[in-house]
Coordinates of C-alpha atoms in Angstrom, one line a residue:
Chain A
M1 CA 125.5 79.7 103.3
K2 CA 124.6 81.9 100.4
T3 CA 122.0 79.4 99.1
L4 CA 120.7 79.1 102.6
I5 CA 120.1 82.9 102.8
L6 CA 118.7 83.0 99.3
G7 CA 116.4 80.0 100.2
T8 CA 115.2 81.8 103.3
A9 CA 114.6 84.9 101.4
A10 CA 112.6 83.1 98.8
L11 CA 110.6 81.3 101.4
A12 CA 109.9 84.6 103.2
L13 CA 108.8 86.1 99.9
T14 CA 106.4 83.3 99.0
A15 CA 105.1 83.2 102.6
G16 CA 104.4 86.9 102.2
L17 CA 102.5 86.2 99.0
A18 CA 100.5 83.5 100.8
W19 CA 99.5 85.9 103.5
A20 CA 98.0 88.2 101.0
D21 CA 96.1 85.6 99.2
T22 CA 93.1 85.4 101.4
V23 CA 90.9 88.3 100.9
R24 CA 88.1 89.1 103.3
M25 CA 85.0 90.5 101.6
G26 CA 82.8 92.7 103.8
T27 CA 79.1 93.0 103.0
E28 CA 75.9 94.0 104.8
G29 CA 73.7 91.0 104.1
A30 CA 70.5 93.0 104.4
Y31 CA 70.0 94.5 100.9
P32 CA 68.4 92.0 98.5
P33 CA 69.0 91.4 95.6
Y34 CA 72.5 92.9 96.1
N35 CA 73.3 90.9 99.2
F36 CA 71.2 89.1 101.8
I37 CA 71.2 86.0 104.1
N38 CA 69.4 83.1 102.5
D39 CA 67.4 80.4 104.3
K40 CA 70.5 78.4 105.0
G41 CA 72.1 81.3 106.8
E42 CA 74.7 82.0 104.1
I43 CA 75.4 85.3 102.3
D44 CA 73.7 85.2 98.9
G45 CA 72.7 87.5 96.1
F46 CA 74.1 89.3 93.1
E47 CA 77.3 90.4 94.9
R48 CA 77.9 87.0 96.4
E49 CA 77.9 85.4 93.0
L50 CA 79.9 88.3 91.4
G51 CA 82.5 88.4 94.2
D52 CA 83.1 84.6 94.0
E53 CA 83.6 84.9 90.2
L54 CA 85.9 87.9 90.6
C55 CA 88.0 86.0 93.2
K56 CA 88.2 83.0 90.9
R57 CA 89.4 85.2 88.0
A58 CA 91.9 87.1 90.2
E59 CA 93.1 83.8 91.7
L60 CA 92.3 84.8 95.2
T61 CA 90.8 82.9 98.1
C62 CA 87.9 84.9 99.4
E63 CA 86.0 84.8 102.6
W64 CA 82.8 86.5 103.3
V65 CA 82.2 88.7 106.3
K66 CA 79.0 90.4 107.5
N67 CA 79.2 93.9 108.9
D68 CA 76.6 96.6 109.8
W69 CA 76.2 99.3 107.1
D70 CA 76.9 102.3 109.4
S71 CA 80.3 100.9 110.5
I72 CA 81.3 99.3 107.2
I73 CA 83.8 101.9 106.1
P74 CA 85.6 102.4 109.5
N75 CA 86.0 98.6 109.8
L76 CA 87.5 98.4 106.3
V77 CA 89.9 101.2 107.2
S78 CA 91.0 99.5 110.5
G79 CA 91.6 96.3 108.6
N80 CA 88.9 93.9 109.8
Y81 CA 88.3 93.0 106.2
D82 CA 89.9 93.9 102.8
T83 CA 87.0 94.9 100.6
I84 CA 83.5 96.3 100.7
I85 CA 81.1 94.7 98.3
A86 CA 77.8 95.9 99.5
G87 CA 76.0 97.8 96.8
M88 CA 78.0 100.9 97.7
S89 CA 77.8 103.7 95.1
I90 CA 80.9 105.5 94.1
T91 CA 80.8 109.0 95.4
A92 CA 83.4 111.8 95.8
E93 CA 83.0 111.9 99.6
R94 CA 83.6 108.2 100.1
D95 CA 86.5 108.3 97.6
E96 CA 88.3 110.6 99.9
V97 CA 88.4 108.0 102.6
I98 CA 88.6 104.7 100.6
D99 CA 89.4 103.7 97.1
F100 CA 86.9 102.2 94.6
T101 CA 87.3 99.7 91.7
Q102 CA 85.6 100.5 88.5
D103 CA 81.8 100.1 88.7
Y104 CA 80.3 96.6 88.3
F105 CA 76.8 98.0 88.4
P106 CA 75.8 100.9 86.1
P107 CA 74.7 104.2 87.8
T108 CA 71.4 103.2 89.5
A109 CA 68.0 104.8 89.6
S110 CA 66.7 105.6 93.0
A111 CA 62.9 105.7 93.6
Y112 CA 60.3 106.8 96.1
V113 CA 57.8 104.3 97.5
G114 CA 54.7 105.4 99.5
A115 CA 51.7 103.8 101.0
S116 CA 49.4 105.3 98.4
A117 CA 49.7 106.9 95.0
D118 CA 49.2 110.4 96.5
A119 CA 51.9 110.1 99.1
N120 CA 53.7 113.4 99.6
W121 CA 57.3 112.5 98.5
E122 CA 58.2 116.1 97.6
G123 CA 57.5 118.0 100.9
G124 CA 56.6 115.3 103.4
V125 CA 58.7 113.0 105.7
V126 CA 60.9 110.7 103.7
A127 CA 62.8 107.7 105.1
A128 CA 66.3 106.7 103.9
Q129 CA 69.2 104.6 105.2
T130 CA 71.9 106.4 107.1
A131 CA 75.0 107.3 105.2
T132 CA 73.6 106.5 101.8
I133 CA 73.6 108.7 98.7
Q134 CA 69.8 108.6 99.0
A135 CA 69.9 110.1 102.5
G136 CA 72.2 112.8 101.1
H137 CA 69.8 113.5 98.3
I138 CA 66.7 113.9 100.6
A139 CA 68.7 116.2 102.9
E140 CA 69.1 118.6 100.0
S141 CA 65.6 118.2 98.7
G142 CA 62.5 120.0 100.1
A143 CA 61.4 116.9 102.1
T144 CA 62.1 116.1 105.8
L145 CA 64.7 113.3 106.1
V146 CA 64.4 110.5 108.7
E147 CA 67.3 108.1 108.8
F148 CA 67.4 104.5 109.8
A149 CA 70.3 102.1 110.3
T150 CA 68.9 99.3 108.1
P151 CA 67.0 99.3 104.8
E152 CA 64.3 97.1 106.5
E153 CA 63.5 99.9 109.0
T154 CA 63.1 102.5 106.2
V155 CA 60.4 100.5 104.6
A156 CA 58.8 99.7 107.9
A157 CA 58.5 103.4 108.6
V158 CA 56.3 103.8 105.5
R159 CA 54.2 100.8 106.4
N160 CA 53.4 102.1 109.9
G161 CA 52.9 105.7 108.8
E162 CA 55.9 107.2 110.4
A163 CA 57.2 108.4 107.0
D164 CA 55.2 109.5 103.9
A165 CA 57.7 107.7 101.6
V166 CA 60.9 105.8 101.5
F167 CA 63.7 106.7 99.1
A168 CA 66.1 103.9 98.1
D169 CA 67.6 102.0 95.2
R170 CA 64.8 101.0 92.8
D171 CA 66.2 97.5 92.6
Y172 CA 65.8 97.0 96.4
L173 CA 62.3 98.4 96.5
A174 CA 60.9 96.6 93.4
P175 CA 60.5 93.1 95.0
L176 CA 59.0 94.6 98.1
V177 CA 56.4 96.6 96.1
E178 CA 55.6 93.5 94.1
A179 CA 55.1 91.4 97.2
S180 CA 53.1 94.0 99.2
G181 CA 49.9 93.4 97.2
G182 CA 49.2 97.1 96.7
A183 CA 50.1 98.3 100.2
L184 CA 53.3 99.9 98.8
V185 CA 53.4 101.8 95.4
F186 CA 56.1 103.7 93.5
V187 CA 55.5 107.4 93.6
G188 CA 57.2 110.3 91.9
P189 CA 59.9 110.1 89.3
D190 CA 63.0 107.9 89.3
V191 CA 66.1 109.8 90.3
P192 CA 69.5 108.8 88.8
L193 CA 72.1 109.0 91.6
G194 CA 75.7 108.2 92.1
G195 CA 78.5 107.0 89.8
G196 CA 77.6 103.3 89.7
V197 CA 78.4 100.7 92.3
G198 CA 82.0 99.6 92.9
M199 CA 84.0 97.6 95.3
G200 CA 85.6 99.6 98.2
L201 CA 89.2 99.1 99.2
R202 CA 91.7 100.7 101.5
E203 CA 93.6 103.6 99.8
S204 CA 96.9 101.7 100.5
D205 CA 95.8 98.5 98.8
T206 CA 96.6 99.5 95.2
E207 CA 97.7 96.0 94.2
L208 CA 94.5 94.4 95.2
K209 CA 92.5 97.1 93.5
E210 CA 94.3 96.5 90.2
K211 CA 93.6 92.7 90.5
F212 CA 89.8 93.3 91.0
D213 CA 89.7 96.0 88.3
A214 CA 91.2 93.5 85.8
A215 CA 88.8 90.8 86.8
I216 CA 85.8 93.2 86.4
T217 CA 87.1 94.3 83.0
S218 CA 87.3 90.7 81.9
M219 CA 83.8 90.0 83.1
K220 CA 82.5 93.0 81.3
A221 CA 84.3 91.9 78.1
D222 CA 83.0 88.4 77.9
G223 CA 79.4 89.3 78.9
T224 CA 79.3 87.2 82.1
L225 CA 78.6 90.4 84.1
N226 CA 75.6 91.3 81.9
A227 CA 74.3 87.7 82.4
L228 CA 74.6 88.1 86.2
L229 CA 72.9 91.5 86.1
I230 CA 69.9 90.1 84.1
K231 CA 69.7 87.0 86.4
W232 CA 69.4 89.1 89.6
F233 CA 67.7 92.3 88.4
G234 CA 65.5 91.1 85.6
E235 CA 65.4 91.8 81.8
G236 CA 64.8 95.5 82.1
T237 CA 68.0 96.3 84.0
Q238 CA 70.8 98.4 82.6
T239 CA 73.7 96.4 81.3
Y240 CA 77.2 97.2 79.9
Chain B
M1 CA 65.2 69.4 108.6
F2 CA 62.0 67.5 107.9
S3 CA 61.3 65.5 104.7
F4 CA 58.2 67.5 103.9
C5 CA 60.0 70.8 103.7
E6 CA 60.8 70.5 100.0
D7 CA 58.2 73.1 98.9
P8 CA 57.1 75.2 101.8
S9 CA 54.5 77.2 99.8
T10 CA 52.2 74.2 99.7
L11 CA 52.3 73.5 103.4
E12 CA 49.5 74.2 106.0
T13 CA 50.4 76.5 108.9
A14 CA 51.7 74.0 111.5
R15 CA 54.0 72.3 109.1
W16 CA 55.1 75.6 107.5
F17 CA 56.2 76.8 110.9
A18 CA 57.9 73.5 111.7
C19 CA 60.0 74.0 108.6
Y20 CA 60.4 77.7 109.0
L21 CA 61.6 77.5 112.6
T22 CA 64.1 74.8 111.8
N23 CA 65.8 76.2 108.7
G24 CA 69.5 77.1 108.6
V25 CA 69.1 80.7 109.7
H26 CA 67.0 79.8 112.6
L27 CA 69.6 77.3 113.8
Q28 CA 72.1 80.1 113.8
F29 CA 69.6 82.2 115.8
Y30 CA 69.4 79.5 118.4
Q31 CA 73.2 79.2 118.5
S32 CA 73.4 82.9 119.3
F33 CA 71.5 82.2 122.5
L34 CA 74.3 80.0 123.5
K35 CA 76.7 82.8 122.8
V36 CA 74.9 85.0 125.3
L37 CA 74.9 82.3 127.9
L38 CA 78.6 81.7 127.3
L39 CA 79.3 85.4 127.6
L40 CA 77.6 85.4 131.0
A41 CA 79.3 82.2 132.2
I42 CA 82.7 83.6 131.4
T43 CA 82.2 87.2 132.3
A44 CA 80.7 86.7 135.7
P45 CA 83.6 84.9 137.4
V46 CA 86.2 87.0 135.5
A47 CA 84.6 90.2 136.5
L48 CA 84.3 89.0 140.1
A49 CA 88.0 88.2 140.1
F50 CA 88.8 91.7 138.7
G51 CA 86.5 93.1 141.4
F52 CA 88.2 91.2 144.1
L53 CA 91.7 92.4 142.9
G54 CA 90.4 95.9 142.6
A55 CA 88.9 95.9 146.1
M56 CA 92.1 94.4 147.5
A57 CA 94.2 97.0 145.8
A58 CA 91.9 99.8 146.9
R59 CA 92.2 98.9 150.6
S60 CA 96.0 98.2 150.4
R61 CA 98.3 100.1 152.7
L62 CA 100.7 100.8 149.9
L63 CA 99.8 104.2 148.5
P64 CA 100.5 103.5 144.8
L65 CA 98.5 100.2 144.8
S66 CA 95.6 101.8 146.6
L67 CA 95.6 104.7 144.2
L68 CA 95.6 102.3 141.3
G69 CA 92.6 100.3 142.7
K70 CA 90.7 103.5 143.5
S71 CA 91.3 105.1 140.1
Y72 CA 90.3 101.9 138.3
I73 CA 87.0 101.9 140.2
A74 CA 86.5 105.7 139.7
V75 CA 87.4 105.9 136.0
V76 CA 85.5 102.9 134.8
R77 CA 82.4 103.6 136.9
G78 CA 82.4 107.2 135.7
V79 CA 82.4 106.6 132.0
P80 CA 79.2 105.6 130.2
D81 CA 79.2 101.9 129.3
I82 CA 78.5 102.4 125.7
A83 CA 81.3 105.0 125.2
F84 CA 83.7 102.7 127.0
F85 CA 82.6 99.7 124.9
L86 CA 83.0 101.4 121.6
F87 CA 86.3 103.0 122.5
F88 CA 87.9 100.1 124.4
V89 CA 87.2 97.4 121.8
I90 CA 88.9 99.3 119.0
A91 CA 91.8 100.5 121.3
L92 CA 92.4 97.0 122.7
D93 CA 92.5 95.5 119.2
Q94 CA 94.9 98.2 117.8
A95 CA 97.1 98.0 120.9
F96 CA 97.5 94.2 120.5
E97 CA 98.3 94.7 116.8
Y98 CA 100.7 97.5 117.5
V99 CA 102.7 95.4 119.9
R100 CA 102.8 92.4 117.6
H101 CA 103.8 94.7 114.7
R102 CA 106.8 96.0 116.8
V103 CA 107.9 92.5 117.7
L104 CA 107.3 90.6 114.5
C105 CA 108.2 93.2 111.9
P106 CA 111.1 95.2 113.3
D107 CA 112.4 96.3 109.9
W108 CA 109.1 97.7 108.6
T109 CA 109.6 101.4 107.9
D110 CA 106.2 102.6 106.7
P111 CA 104.2 104.5 109.3
I112 CA 101.4 102.6 111.0
R113 CA 98.9 105.4 110.6
Q114 CA 98.5 106.5 107.0
G115 CA 95.7 109.0 106.9
S116 CA 92.8 107.2 108.4
D117 CA 94.2 103.7 107.7
F118 CA 95.7 101.7 110.5
I119 CA 98.3 99.5 108.8
V120 CA 100.4 96.8 110.4
C121 CA 102.3 94.1 108.6
A122 CA 100.3 91.0 107.6
Q123 CA 102.0 88.8 110.2
A124 CA 101.0 91.1 113.0
K125 CA 97.3 91.1 112.1
L126 CA 95.1 89.7 114.8
P127 CA 93.7 87.3 113.9
L128 CA 95.7 86.7 110.8
G129 CA 94.1 87.6 107.5
T130 CA 94.3 84.0 106.5
A131 CA 92.6 82.7 109.6
P132 CA 89.1 81.1 109.1
Q133 CA 86.1 83.1 109.9
W134 CA 85.4 81.3 113.2
V135 CA 88.8 82.5 114.5
H136 CA 87.8 86.1 113.8
E137 CA 84.5 85.6 115.5
T138 CA 86.1 84.0 118.5
Y139 CA 88.6 86.8 118.7
A140 CA 85.9 89.5 118.6
F141 CA 84.0 87.5 121.3
V142 CA 87.1 87.3 123.6
I143 CA 87.7 91.1 123.2
A144 CA 84.0 91.6 124.2
V145 CA 84.4 89.4 127.2
I146 CA 87.5 91.3 128.4
T147 CA 85.7 94.6 128.0
F148 CA 82.6 93.4 129.9
S149 CA 84.9 92.0 132.6
I150 CA 86.7 95.3 133.0
V151 CA 83.5 97.3 133.2
F152 CA 81.6 95.0 135.5
G153 CA 84.8 94.3 137.5
A154 CA 85.0 98.0 138.5
F155 CA 81.4 97.9 139.8
A156 CA 82.1 94.6 141.6
A157 CA 85.2 96.1 143.1
N158 CA 83.2 98.9 144.6
V159 CA 80.6 96.5 146.0
L160 CA 83.3 94.2 147.5
Y161 CA 85.2 97.2 148.9
G162 CA 82.0 98.2 150.7
G163 CA 81.4 94.6 151.8
M164 CA 84.9 94.4 153.3
R165 CA 84.4 97.6 155.2
A166 CA 81.0 96.4 156.5
V167 CA 82.4 93.5 158.4
P168 CA 82.2 94.5 162.1
R169 CA 85.5 95.8 163.5
A170 CA 85.1 93.7 166.6
Q171 CA 85.5 90.5 164.5
L172 CA 88.8 91.7 163.1
E173 CA 90.0 92.9 166.5
T174 CA 89.2 89.5 168.0
A175 CA 91.2 87.8 165.2
E176 CA 94.1 90.1 166.0
A177 CA 93.8 89.3 169.7
Y178 CA 94.2 85.7 168.9
G179 CA 97.5 86.5 167.3
M180 CA 96.5 86.2 163.6
S181 CA 98.7 88.0 161.1
P182 CA 97.0 90.7 158.9
R183 CA 97.1 88.1 156.0
Q184 CA 95.4 85.5 158.1
T185 CA 92.8 88.0 159.4
F186 CA 92.0 88.9 155.8
W187 CA 91.6 85.4 154.4
R188 CA 90.1 83.6 157.5
V189 CA 87.9 86.3 159.0
L190 CA 87.3 89.1 156.7
V191 CA 86.7 87.4 153.4
P192 CA 84.3 84.6 154.6
Q193 CA 82.2 87.2 156.3
M194 CA 82.1 89.9 153.7
W195 CA 80.1 88.0 151.1
V196 CA 76.9 88.4 153.0
F197 CA 77.3 92.1 152.9
A198 CA 78.4 92.2 149.2
L199 CA 75.8 89.8 147.9
P200 CA 72.8 92.2 147.5
G201 CA 75.1 94.5 145.5
L202 CA 76.6 91.6 143.5
S203 CA 73.2 90.2 142.7
N204 CA 72.1 93.6 141.4
L205 CA 75.2 93.6 139.2
W206 CA 74.4 90.2 137.8
M207 CA 71.0 91.4 136.8
V208 CA 72.5 94.4 135.1
L209 CA 75.0 92.2 133.4
I210 CA 72.3 90.0 132.0
K211 CA 70.5 93.0 130.6
A212 CA 73.7 94.5 129.2
T213 CA 74.4 91.5 127.0
P214 CA 72.7 93.0 124.0
L215 CA 75.7 95.4 123.9
L216 CA 77.3 92.5 122.0
F217 CA 75.3 93.7 119.1
L218 CA 76.9 97.1 119.2
L219 CA 80.3 95.5 119.0
G220 CA 79.3 93.8 115.7
I221 CA 78.9 90.4 117.2
Q222 CA 76.0 88.5 115.7
D223 CA 74.0 87.9 118.9
I224 CA 70.3 87.3 119.5
V225 CA 69.4 90.9 118.9
Y226 CA 71.1 90.9 115.5
W227 CA 69.4 87.7 114.4
A228 CA 66.0 88.8 115.8
R229 CA 66.2 91.9 113.7
E230 CA 67.5 90.1 110.6
L231 CA 64.9 87.2 110.8
G232 CA 62.0 89.5 111.7
G233 CA 62.5 91.7 108.7
T234 CA 60.2 91.5 105.7
K235 CA 61.1 88.6 103.4
T236 CA 59.9 88.7 99.8
P237 CA 59.2 85.5 97.8
N238 CA 62.1 86.2 95.4
F239 CA 64.8 85.6 97.9
T240 CA 63.4 83.0 100.4
A241 CA 61.1 80.0 100.5
Y242 CA 59.4 81.4 103.6
P243 CA 58.2 84.9 102.7
H244 CA 56.6 86.9 105.5
G245 CA 55.8 90.5 106.5
D246 CA 57.5 92.5 109.2
W247 CA 57.7 90.1 112.2
R248 CA 60.3 91.9 114.2
M249 CA 57.7 92.5 117.0
W250 CA 57.3 88.8 117.6
Y251 CA 61.0 88.1 117.5
F252 CA 61.7 90.9 120.0
L253 CA 58.9 89.5 122.1
A254 CA 60.7 86.2 122.2
L255 CA 63.8 88.0 123.4
L256 CA 61.8 89.8 126.1
I257 CA 60.5 86.5 127.4
F258 CA 64.0 85.0 127.3
Y259 CA 65.5 87.8 129.4
L260 CA 62.6 87.8 131.9
A261 CA 63.0 84.0 132.3
M262 CA 66.8 84.5 132.8
T263 CA 66.3 87.2 135.5
K264 CA 63.6 85.2 137.2
V265 CA 65.7 82.1 137.5
S266 CA 68.6 84.2 138.8
E267 CA 66.5 85.9 141.4
T268 CA 65.4 82.5 142.8
L269 CA 68.9 81.1 142.9
L270 CA 70.4 84.3 144.5
E271 CA 67.7 84.3 147.2
R272 CA 68.7 80.7 148.1
L273 CA 72.4 81.7 148.1
M274 CA 71.6 84.6 150.4
K275 CA 69.9 82.3 152.9
R276 CA 72.9 80.0 153.0
L277 CA 75.4 82.9 153.4
T278 CA 73.3 84.5 156.2
H279 CA 73.5 81.4 158.2
G280 CA 75.4 81.9 161.5
Q281 CA 76.4 85.5 160.6
A282 CA 76.3 88.4 163.1
T283 CA 73.7 90.2 161.0
T284 CA 70.0 90.9 161.4
G285 CA 69.2 88.2 158.9
G286 CA 71.5 85.7 160.6
E287 CA 69.9 86.5 164.0
A288 CA 66.4 86.0 162.6
Q289 CA 67.4 82.6 161.2
R290 CA 68.8 81.6 164.6
R291 CA 65.6 82.7 166.4
A292 CA 63.4 80.8 164.0
A293 CA 65.4 77.7 164.5
A294 CA 65.5 78.0 168.2

């Protein structure tokens, strides 16, 4: 009888472990090169590759989930997925609601892009994505902020003249500027914002956070993270 | 899809589009049209059933039942659809999980609400955290169907309630004079005759339902609106073999045509149905048909 009880307890325990082993990774899928949908319809990008490697190192089975940016934190908190890996900068406000791992992307430079070199980025109308650190920065600057739900719409606002400039991560804007053939140009200075990009987790998931922290540390130590950064963001990017 | 799609940048326009429109993302876009059609195919009969039950309850002679039916109609009709959708989907999901948590993990002592987190034990998660992604998507879809059905059921209940009251009193009196019980009168005389009165309202509702399907997008389901926005967005050559500018206008134009075609087909079918239902009825329409035939 005793062995039976012990056996059941052991089974229940291992079953409990098996439950926890699939980790659902939430991302936006609209912010290249961090994360985007490729031609095959799969999630791709720097964070896809990084996340898969982290899961391998932490010995977790991971599954990718798409979610809109503006509801990405509420859906993490209500348990629809277990992590946010979506180019989310670590800030004090967000840290009150969710937890972050250590950063896997150094503090980023944000930049202004306008339709011409004399675009009024200081006092004009500036577009930014809702609930981003960039939107917070513009709200406190002298410019008028217009917010959009997706990064795509912020750039479209500059193209069609609705906004004088768009303010976003430099890494997101760079490929767009390059492909625009002169229709979009960087204006103004780069602005360092945020405390680096980290993975978001529920406050109560400390165990999972430790696992990912350890995996990120090991990727930083053996240089694989730097190799990934250079692969997706080019030679000039900041590394660890 | 086609053998010549290896390097799209070298193709001329027609072939480029042939490759572009058949790549993996576009196939997912086409599948999402099926999602919308499936939603309509399930929601319409379920909402009609909800409506029928609601109308029956509202005209019941038992006071509690009648109050229940009437308050269902009044509450759901009185709350904005979007507010109801956003609230109900979260509430329904958490209610399911709460019940499962109580049943499956009775010896769990931690509070379910910890700050802003809603935490139930892993076994009570719905769907389970280990379930494959399609299960999660189906679950979200089912919740959406239930919500649509409740909302449109309330409107249908009101329409059917009106339809039932529009059946001429003389018809029911005649049935009673023949010695039919209230139940027989309801099913044999009232119900067959009420459809002709309810149909204009119901067809209106069907049109509104078709046009309300983009609400799926609000619920985080990747429907045609999501894909149109995603596919139409600017694509730079670094991340795709098919770079293009902002094509959202063309994708939304395609959606516009899709919805117009849907409503046009529905209108034609509903008109035919109306003709059939009018046949032999004691209404102006039925009388006109009789005269034309005579």
